[in-house]
mmCIF file of C-alpha atoms and ligand atoms in Angstrom:
data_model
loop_
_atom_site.group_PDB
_atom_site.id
_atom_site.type_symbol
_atom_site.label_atom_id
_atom_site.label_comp_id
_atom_site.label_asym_id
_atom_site.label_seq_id
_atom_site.Cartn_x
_atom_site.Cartn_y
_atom_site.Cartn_z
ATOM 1 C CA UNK E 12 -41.485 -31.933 -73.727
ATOM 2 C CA UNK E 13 -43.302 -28.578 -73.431
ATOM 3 C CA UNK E 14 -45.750 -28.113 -70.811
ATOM 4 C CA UNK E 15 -48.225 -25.665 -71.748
ATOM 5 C CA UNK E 16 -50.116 -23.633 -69.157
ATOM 6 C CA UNK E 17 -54.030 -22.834 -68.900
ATOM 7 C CA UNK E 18 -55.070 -19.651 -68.657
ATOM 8 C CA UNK E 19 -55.937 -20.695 -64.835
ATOM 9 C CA UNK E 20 -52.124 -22.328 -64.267
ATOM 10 C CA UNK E 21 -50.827 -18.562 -66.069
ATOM 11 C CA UNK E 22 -53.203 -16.689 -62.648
ATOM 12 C CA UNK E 23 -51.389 -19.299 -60.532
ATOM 13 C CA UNK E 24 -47.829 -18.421 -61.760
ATOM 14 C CA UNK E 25 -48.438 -15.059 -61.926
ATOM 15 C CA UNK E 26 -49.605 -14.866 -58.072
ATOM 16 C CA UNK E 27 -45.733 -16.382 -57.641
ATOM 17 C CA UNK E 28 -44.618 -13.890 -59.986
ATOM 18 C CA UNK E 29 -45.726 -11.294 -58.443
ATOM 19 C CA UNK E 30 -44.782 -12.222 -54.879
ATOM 20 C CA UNK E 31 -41.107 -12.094 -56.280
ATOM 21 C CA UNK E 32 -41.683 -9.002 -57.665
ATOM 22 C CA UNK E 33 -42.404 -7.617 -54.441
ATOM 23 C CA UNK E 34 -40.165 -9.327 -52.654
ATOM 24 C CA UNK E 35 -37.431 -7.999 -55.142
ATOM 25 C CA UNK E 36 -38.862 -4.435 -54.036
ATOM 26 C CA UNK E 37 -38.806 -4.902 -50.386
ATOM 27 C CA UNK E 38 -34.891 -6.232 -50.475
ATOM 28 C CA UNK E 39 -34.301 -3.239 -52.936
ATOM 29 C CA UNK E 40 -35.565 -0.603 -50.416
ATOM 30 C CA UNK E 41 -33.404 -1.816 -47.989
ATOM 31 C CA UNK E 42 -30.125 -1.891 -50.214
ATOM 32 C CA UNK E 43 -28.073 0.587 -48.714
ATOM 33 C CA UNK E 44 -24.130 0.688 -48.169
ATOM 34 C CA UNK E 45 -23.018 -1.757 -44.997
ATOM 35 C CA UNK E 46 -25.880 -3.699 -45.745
ATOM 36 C CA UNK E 47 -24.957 -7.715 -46.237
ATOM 37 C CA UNK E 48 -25.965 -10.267 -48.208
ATOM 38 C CA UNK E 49 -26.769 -12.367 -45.475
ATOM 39 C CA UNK E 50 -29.055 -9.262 -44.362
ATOM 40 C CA UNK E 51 -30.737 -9.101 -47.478
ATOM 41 C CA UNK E 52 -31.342 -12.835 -47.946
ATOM 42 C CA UNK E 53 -33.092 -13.140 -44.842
ATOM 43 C CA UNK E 54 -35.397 -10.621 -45.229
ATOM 44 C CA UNK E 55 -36.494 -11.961 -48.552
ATOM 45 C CA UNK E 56 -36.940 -15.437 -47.023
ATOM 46 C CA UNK E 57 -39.156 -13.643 -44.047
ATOM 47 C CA UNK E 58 -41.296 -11.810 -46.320
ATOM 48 C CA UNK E 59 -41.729 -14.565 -48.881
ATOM 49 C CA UNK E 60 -42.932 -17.295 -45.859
ATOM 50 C CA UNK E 61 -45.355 -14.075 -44.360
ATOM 51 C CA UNK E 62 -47.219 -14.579 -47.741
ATOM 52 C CA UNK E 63 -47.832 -18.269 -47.412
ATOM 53 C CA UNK E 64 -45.183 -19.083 -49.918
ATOM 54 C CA UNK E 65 -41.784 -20.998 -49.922
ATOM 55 C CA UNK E 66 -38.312 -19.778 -51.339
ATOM 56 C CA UNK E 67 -38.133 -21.382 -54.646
ATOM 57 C CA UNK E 68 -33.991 -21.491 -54.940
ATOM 58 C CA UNK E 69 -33.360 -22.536 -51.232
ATOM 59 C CA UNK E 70 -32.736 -26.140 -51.436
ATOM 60 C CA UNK E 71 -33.199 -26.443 -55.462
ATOM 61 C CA UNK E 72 -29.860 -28.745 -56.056
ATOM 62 C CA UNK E 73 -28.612 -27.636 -52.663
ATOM 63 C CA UNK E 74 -28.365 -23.683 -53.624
ATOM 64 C CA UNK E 75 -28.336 -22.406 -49.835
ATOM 65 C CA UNK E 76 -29.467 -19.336 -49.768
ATOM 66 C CA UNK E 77 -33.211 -17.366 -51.051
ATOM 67 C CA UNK E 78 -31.788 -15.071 -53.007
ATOM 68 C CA UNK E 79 -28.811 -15.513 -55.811
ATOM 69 C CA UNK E 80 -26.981 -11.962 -54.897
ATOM 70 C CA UNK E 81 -24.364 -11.655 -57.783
ATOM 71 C CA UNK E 82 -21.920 -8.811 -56.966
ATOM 72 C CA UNK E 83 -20.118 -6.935 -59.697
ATOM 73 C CA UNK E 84 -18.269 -9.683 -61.972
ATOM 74 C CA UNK E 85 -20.369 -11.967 -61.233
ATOM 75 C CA UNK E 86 -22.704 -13.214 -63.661
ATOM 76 C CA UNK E 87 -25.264 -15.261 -61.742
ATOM 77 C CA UNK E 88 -26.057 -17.877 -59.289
ATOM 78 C CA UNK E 89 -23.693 -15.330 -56.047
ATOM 79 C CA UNK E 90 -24.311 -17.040 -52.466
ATOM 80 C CA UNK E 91 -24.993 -14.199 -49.843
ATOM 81 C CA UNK E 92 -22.186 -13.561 -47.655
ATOM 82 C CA UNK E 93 -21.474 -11.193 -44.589
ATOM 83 C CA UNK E 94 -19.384 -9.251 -46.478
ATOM 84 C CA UNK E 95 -21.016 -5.483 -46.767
ATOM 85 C CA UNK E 96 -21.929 -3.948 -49.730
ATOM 86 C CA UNK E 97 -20.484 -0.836 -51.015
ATOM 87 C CA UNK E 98 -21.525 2.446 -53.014
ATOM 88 C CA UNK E 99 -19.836 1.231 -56.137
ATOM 89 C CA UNK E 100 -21.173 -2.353 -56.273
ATOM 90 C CA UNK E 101 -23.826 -3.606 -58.552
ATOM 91 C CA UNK E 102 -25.814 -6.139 -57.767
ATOM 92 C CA UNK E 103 -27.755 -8.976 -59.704
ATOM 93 C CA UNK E 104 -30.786 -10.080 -57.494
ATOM 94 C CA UNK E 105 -32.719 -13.229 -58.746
ATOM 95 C CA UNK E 106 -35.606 -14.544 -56.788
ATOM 96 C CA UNK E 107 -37.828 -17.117 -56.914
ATOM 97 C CA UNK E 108 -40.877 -18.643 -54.963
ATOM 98 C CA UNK E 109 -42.864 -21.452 -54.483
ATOM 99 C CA UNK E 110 -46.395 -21.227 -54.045
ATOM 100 C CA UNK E 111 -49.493 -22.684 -54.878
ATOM 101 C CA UNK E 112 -47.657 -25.547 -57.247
ATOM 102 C CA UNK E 113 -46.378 -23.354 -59.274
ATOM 103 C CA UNK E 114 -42.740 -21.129 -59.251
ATOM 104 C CA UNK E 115 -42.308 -17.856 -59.981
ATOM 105 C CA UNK E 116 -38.910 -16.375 -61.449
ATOM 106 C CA UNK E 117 -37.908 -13.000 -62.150
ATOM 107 C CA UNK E 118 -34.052 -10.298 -61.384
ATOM 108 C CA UNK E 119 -33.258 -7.545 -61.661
ATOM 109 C CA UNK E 120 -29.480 -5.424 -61.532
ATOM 110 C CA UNK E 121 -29.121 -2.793 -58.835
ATOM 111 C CA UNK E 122 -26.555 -0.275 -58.877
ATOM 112 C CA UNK E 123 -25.568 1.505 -55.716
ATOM 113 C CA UNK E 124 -24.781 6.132 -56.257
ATOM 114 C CA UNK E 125 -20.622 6.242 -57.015
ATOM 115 C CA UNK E 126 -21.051 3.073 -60.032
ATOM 116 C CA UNK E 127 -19.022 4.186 -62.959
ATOM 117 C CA UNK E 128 -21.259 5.271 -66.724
ATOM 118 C CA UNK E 129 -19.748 2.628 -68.566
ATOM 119 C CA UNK E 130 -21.455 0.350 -66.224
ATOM 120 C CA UNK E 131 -25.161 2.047 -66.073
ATOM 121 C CA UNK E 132 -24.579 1.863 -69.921
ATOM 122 C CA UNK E 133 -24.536 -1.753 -69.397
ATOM 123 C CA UNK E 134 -27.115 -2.258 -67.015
ATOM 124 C CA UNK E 135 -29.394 0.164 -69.282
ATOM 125 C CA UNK E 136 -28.414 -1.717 -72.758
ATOM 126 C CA UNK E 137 -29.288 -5.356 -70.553
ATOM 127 C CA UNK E 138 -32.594 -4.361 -68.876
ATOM 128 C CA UNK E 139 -33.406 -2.857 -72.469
ATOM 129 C CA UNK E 140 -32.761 -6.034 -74.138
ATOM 130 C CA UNK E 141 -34.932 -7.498 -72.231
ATOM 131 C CA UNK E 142 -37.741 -5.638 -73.676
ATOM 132 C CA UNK E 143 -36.091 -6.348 -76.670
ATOM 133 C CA UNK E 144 -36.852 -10.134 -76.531
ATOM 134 C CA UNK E 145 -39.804 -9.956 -74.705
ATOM 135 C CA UNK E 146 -41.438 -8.139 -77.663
ATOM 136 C CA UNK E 147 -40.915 -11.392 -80.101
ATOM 137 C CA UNK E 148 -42.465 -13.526 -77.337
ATOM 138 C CA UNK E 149 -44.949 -13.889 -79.731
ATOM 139 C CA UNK E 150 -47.649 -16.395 -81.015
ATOM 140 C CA UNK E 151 -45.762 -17.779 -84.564
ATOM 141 C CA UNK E 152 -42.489 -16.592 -83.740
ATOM 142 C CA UNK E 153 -39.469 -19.337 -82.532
ATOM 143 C CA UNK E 154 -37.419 -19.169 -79.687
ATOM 144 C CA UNK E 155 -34.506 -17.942 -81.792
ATOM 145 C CA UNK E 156 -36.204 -14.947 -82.163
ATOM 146 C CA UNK E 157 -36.323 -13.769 -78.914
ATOM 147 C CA UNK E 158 -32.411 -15.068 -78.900
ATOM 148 C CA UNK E 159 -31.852 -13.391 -81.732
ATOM 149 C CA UNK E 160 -33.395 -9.624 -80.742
ATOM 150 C CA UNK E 161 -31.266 -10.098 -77.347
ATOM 151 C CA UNK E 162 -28.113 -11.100 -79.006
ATOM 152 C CA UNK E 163 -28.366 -8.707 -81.937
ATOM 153 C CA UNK E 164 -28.807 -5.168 -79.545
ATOM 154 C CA UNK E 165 -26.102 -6.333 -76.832
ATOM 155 C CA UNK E 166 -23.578 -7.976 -78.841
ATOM 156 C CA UNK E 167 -23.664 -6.034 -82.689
ATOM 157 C CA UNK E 168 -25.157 -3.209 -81.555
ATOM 158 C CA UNK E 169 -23.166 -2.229 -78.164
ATOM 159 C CA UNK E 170 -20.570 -4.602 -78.094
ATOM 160 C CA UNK E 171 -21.349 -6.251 -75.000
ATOM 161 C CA UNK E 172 -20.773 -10.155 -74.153
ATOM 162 C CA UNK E 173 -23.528 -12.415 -74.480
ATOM 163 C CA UNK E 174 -22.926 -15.226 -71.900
ATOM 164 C CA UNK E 175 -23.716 -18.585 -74.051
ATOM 165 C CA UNK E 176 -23.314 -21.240 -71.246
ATOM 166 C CA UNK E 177 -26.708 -19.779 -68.621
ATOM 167 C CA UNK E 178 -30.223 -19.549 -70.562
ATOM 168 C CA UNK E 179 -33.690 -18.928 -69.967
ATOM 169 C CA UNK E 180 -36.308 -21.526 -69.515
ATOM 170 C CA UNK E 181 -39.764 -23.082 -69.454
ATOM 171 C CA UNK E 182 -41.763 -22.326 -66.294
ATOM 172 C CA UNK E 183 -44.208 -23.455 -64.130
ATOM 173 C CA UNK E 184 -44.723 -26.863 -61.596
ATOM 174 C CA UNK E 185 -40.708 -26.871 -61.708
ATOM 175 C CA UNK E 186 -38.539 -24.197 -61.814
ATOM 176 C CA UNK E 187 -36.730 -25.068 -64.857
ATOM 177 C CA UNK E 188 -38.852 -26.337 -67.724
ATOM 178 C CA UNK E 189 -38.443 -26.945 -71.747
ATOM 179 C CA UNK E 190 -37.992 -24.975 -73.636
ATOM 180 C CA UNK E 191 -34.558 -23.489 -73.309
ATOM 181 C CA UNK E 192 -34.377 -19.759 -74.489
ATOM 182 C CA UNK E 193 -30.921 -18.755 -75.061
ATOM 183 C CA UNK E 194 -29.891 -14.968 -75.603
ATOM 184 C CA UNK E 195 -28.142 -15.886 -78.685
ATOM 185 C CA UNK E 196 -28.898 -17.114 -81.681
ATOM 186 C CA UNK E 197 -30.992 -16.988 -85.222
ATOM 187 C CA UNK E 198 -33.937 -15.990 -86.558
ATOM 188 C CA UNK E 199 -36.698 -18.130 -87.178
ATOM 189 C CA UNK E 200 -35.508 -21.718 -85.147
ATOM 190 C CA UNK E 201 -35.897 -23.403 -82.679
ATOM 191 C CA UNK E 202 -39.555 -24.500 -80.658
ATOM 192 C CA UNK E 203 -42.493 -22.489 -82.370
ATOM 193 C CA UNK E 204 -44.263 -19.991 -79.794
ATOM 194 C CA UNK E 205 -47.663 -21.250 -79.049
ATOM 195 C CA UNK E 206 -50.419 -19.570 -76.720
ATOM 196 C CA UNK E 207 -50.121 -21.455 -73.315
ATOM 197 C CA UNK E 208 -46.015 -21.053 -73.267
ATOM 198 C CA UNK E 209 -44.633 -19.634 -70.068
ATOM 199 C CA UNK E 210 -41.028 -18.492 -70.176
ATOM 200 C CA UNK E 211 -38.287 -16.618 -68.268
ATOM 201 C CA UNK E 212 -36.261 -14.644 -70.636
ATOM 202 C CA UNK E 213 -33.252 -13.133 -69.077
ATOM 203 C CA UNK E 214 -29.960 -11.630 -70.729
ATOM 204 C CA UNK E 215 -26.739 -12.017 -69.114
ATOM 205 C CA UNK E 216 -24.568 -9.623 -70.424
ATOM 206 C CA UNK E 217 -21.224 -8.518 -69.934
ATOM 207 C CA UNK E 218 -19.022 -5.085 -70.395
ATOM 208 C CA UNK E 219 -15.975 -7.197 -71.685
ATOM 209 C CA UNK E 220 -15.600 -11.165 -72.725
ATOM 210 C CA UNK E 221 -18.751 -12.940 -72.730
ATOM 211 C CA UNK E 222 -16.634 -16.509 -71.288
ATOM 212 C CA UNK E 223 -16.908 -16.804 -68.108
ATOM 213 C CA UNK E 224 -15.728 -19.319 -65.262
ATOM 214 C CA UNK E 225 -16.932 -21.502 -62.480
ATOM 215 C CA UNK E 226 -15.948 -20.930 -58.880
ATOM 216 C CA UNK E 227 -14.974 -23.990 -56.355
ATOM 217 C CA UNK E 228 -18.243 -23.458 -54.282
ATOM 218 C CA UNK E 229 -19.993 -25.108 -57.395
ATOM 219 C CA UNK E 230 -22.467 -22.178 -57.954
ATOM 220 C CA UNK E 231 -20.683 -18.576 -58.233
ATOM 221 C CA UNK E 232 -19.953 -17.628 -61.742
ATOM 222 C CA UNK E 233 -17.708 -14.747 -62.784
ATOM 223 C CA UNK E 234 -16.609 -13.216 -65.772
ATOM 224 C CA UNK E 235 -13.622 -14.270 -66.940
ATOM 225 C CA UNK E 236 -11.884 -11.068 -67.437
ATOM 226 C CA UNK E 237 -13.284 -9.987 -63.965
ATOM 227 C CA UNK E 238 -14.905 -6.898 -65.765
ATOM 228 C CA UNK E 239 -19.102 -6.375 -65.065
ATOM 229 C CA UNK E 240 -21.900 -8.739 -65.543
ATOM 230 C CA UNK E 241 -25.567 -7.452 -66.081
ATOM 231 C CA UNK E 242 -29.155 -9.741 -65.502
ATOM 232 C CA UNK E 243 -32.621 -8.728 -66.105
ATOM 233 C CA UNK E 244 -35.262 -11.344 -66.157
ATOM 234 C CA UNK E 245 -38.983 -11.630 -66.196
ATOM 235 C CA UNK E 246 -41.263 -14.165 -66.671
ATOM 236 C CA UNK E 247 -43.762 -14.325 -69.146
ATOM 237 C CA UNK E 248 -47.084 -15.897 -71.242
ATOM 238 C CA UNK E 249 -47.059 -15.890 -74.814
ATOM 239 C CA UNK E 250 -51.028 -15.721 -75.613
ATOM 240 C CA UNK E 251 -52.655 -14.845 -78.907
ATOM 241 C CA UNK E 252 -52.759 -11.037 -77.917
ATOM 242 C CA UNK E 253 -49.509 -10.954 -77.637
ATOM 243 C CA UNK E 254 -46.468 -10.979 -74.561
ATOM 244 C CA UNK E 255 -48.415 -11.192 -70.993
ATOM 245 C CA UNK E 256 -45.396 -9.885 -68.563
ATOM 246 C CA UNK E 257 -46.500 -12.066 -65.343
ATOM 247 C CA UNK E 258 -43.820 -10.305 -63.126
ATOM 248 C CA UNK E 259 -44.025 -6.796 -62.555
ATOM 249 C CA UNK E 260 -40.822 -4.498 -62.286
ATOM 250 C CA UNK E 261 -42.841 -1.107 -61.361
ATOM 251 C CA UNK E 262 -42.812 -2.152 -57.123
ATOM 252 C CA UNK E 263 -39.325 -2.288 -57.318
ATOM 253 C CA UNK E 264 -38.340 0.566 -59.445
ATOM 254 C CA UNK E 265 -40.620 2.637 -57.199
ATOM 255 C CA UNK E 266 -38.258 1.288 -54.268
ATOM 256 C CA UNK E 267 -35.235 1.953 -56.061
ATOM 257 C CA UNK E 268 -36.488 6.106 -56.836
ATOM 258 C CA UNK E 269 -37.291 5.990 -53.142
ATOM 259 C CA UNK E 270 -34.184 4.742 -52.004
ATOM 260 C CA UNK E 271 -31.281 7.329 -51.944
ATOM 261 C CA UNK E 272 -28.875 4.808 -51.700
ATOM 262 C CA UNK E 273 -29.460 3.593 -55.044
ATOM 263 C CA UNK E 274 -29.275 4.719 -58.368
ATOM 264 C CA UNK E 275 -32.270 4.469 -60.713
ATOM 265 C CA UNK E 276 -31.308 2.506 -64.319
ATOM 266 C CA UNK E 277 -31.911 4.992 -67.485
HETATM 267 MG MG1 LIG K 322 -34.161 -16.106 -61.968
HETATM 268 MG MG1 LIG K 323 -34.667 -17.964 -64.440
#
């Protein structure tokens, strides 16, 4: 069952949207080599309850922690640890908050000054296919293709792995909703797009074999090959004009070119 959102229930998720979005920024201008997990986690959970707002992963099916901080080969879904980051990690940041009924999703890959080319390729290619699938998030098109545009750049066009197991999703009074998006798949199926539809899109890409494998703590998951994994996500309205982005990447690019520590994605 698809749930689809007023244009009053889109200005509520957006307001969550956006307060990931900054939050994002504000644990991105701290990134810096030393800096834990733990660190970074905490700060996001400060800032997001000084705007009136809850952590939306903390809790959800026992996840622990604010933040999912996925380090290197790891795909998604990292627990903070104490264990410091270094100039050639990358790191996978997904956030989400609570607030107002409604959840807010978005993530974003940050890459420290000494990563290797072959990765920023990676992390460009992902963020780019993004954009990619975001641009079919429109009124008449089907789910497969958005799935299609993602799956088509990163895996015919570069090379990359496209992770099949993790999707996007439906949005809004829960964190995970109907429909699934997947980042693979064909043209022209599944769910039609209809005005109202609030999604997350976000590709999860990797340099080598797109399988991946489960870790004993029940949420960390790596590539299998142990070689890089990329995320970008944002969430989004399909309306009759066309793709409305409800979270907003510019507050924490303009952390990252601020931050010397860090090195910007292009
Ligand atoms: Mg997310
Ligand atoms: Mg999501």
């Amino acid at each position: 069952m698809i749930y689809y959102k007023t244009e009053e229930e889109i200005e509520l998720i957006r307001q969550s949207c956006l307060l990931v979005s900054k939050t994002l920024a504000h644990v991105g201008s701290m990134l810096k080599p030393g800096i834990t997990g733990f660190d970074i986690d905490k700060a996001a959970e400060e800032f997001i309850r000084d705007h009136k707002a809850v952590p939306g992963f903390k809790g959800y099916n026992d996840f622990p922690a604010t933040l999912c901080i996925s380090k290197n080969e790891v795909v998604v879904h990292g627990i903070p640890t104490d264990e410091p980051f270094k100039e050639t990690d990358v790191l996978s940041i997904d956030c989400g908050v609570y607030m107002n009924e409604f959840y807010g999703d978005a993530a974003y890959t940050f890459a420290f000054t000494e990563v290797n080319r072959e990765t920023m390729d990676l992390l460009v290619a992902t963020e780019k296919s993004l954009y990619k699938g975001i641009e079919q998030a429109v009124v008449g098109n089907r789910i497969g293709d958005i799935s299609f545009a993602i799956q088509s750049y990163t895996e015919k066009e570069m090379g990359y792995g496209v992770v099949r197991e993790l999707v996007g999703h439906g949005l809004g009074r829960n964190l995970h909703e109907s429909p699934e998006v997947p980042n693979y798949g064909m043209r022209g199926r599944g769910s039609k797009l209809q005005s109202g539809l609030v999604i997350a899109i976000e590709p999860m890409i990797n340099l080598g074999t797109r399988r991946i494998v489960n870790s004993n703590d029940g949420w960390t998951i790596r590539t299998r090959d142990r070689k890089i994994s990329a995320h970008y996500e944002h969430s989004i309205a399909v309306k009759e004009e066309g793709p409305d982005i409800l979270s907003d990447h510019s507050f924490l690019k303009e952390a990252i070119k601020n931050n010397k520590n860090l090195s910007v994605i292009e």
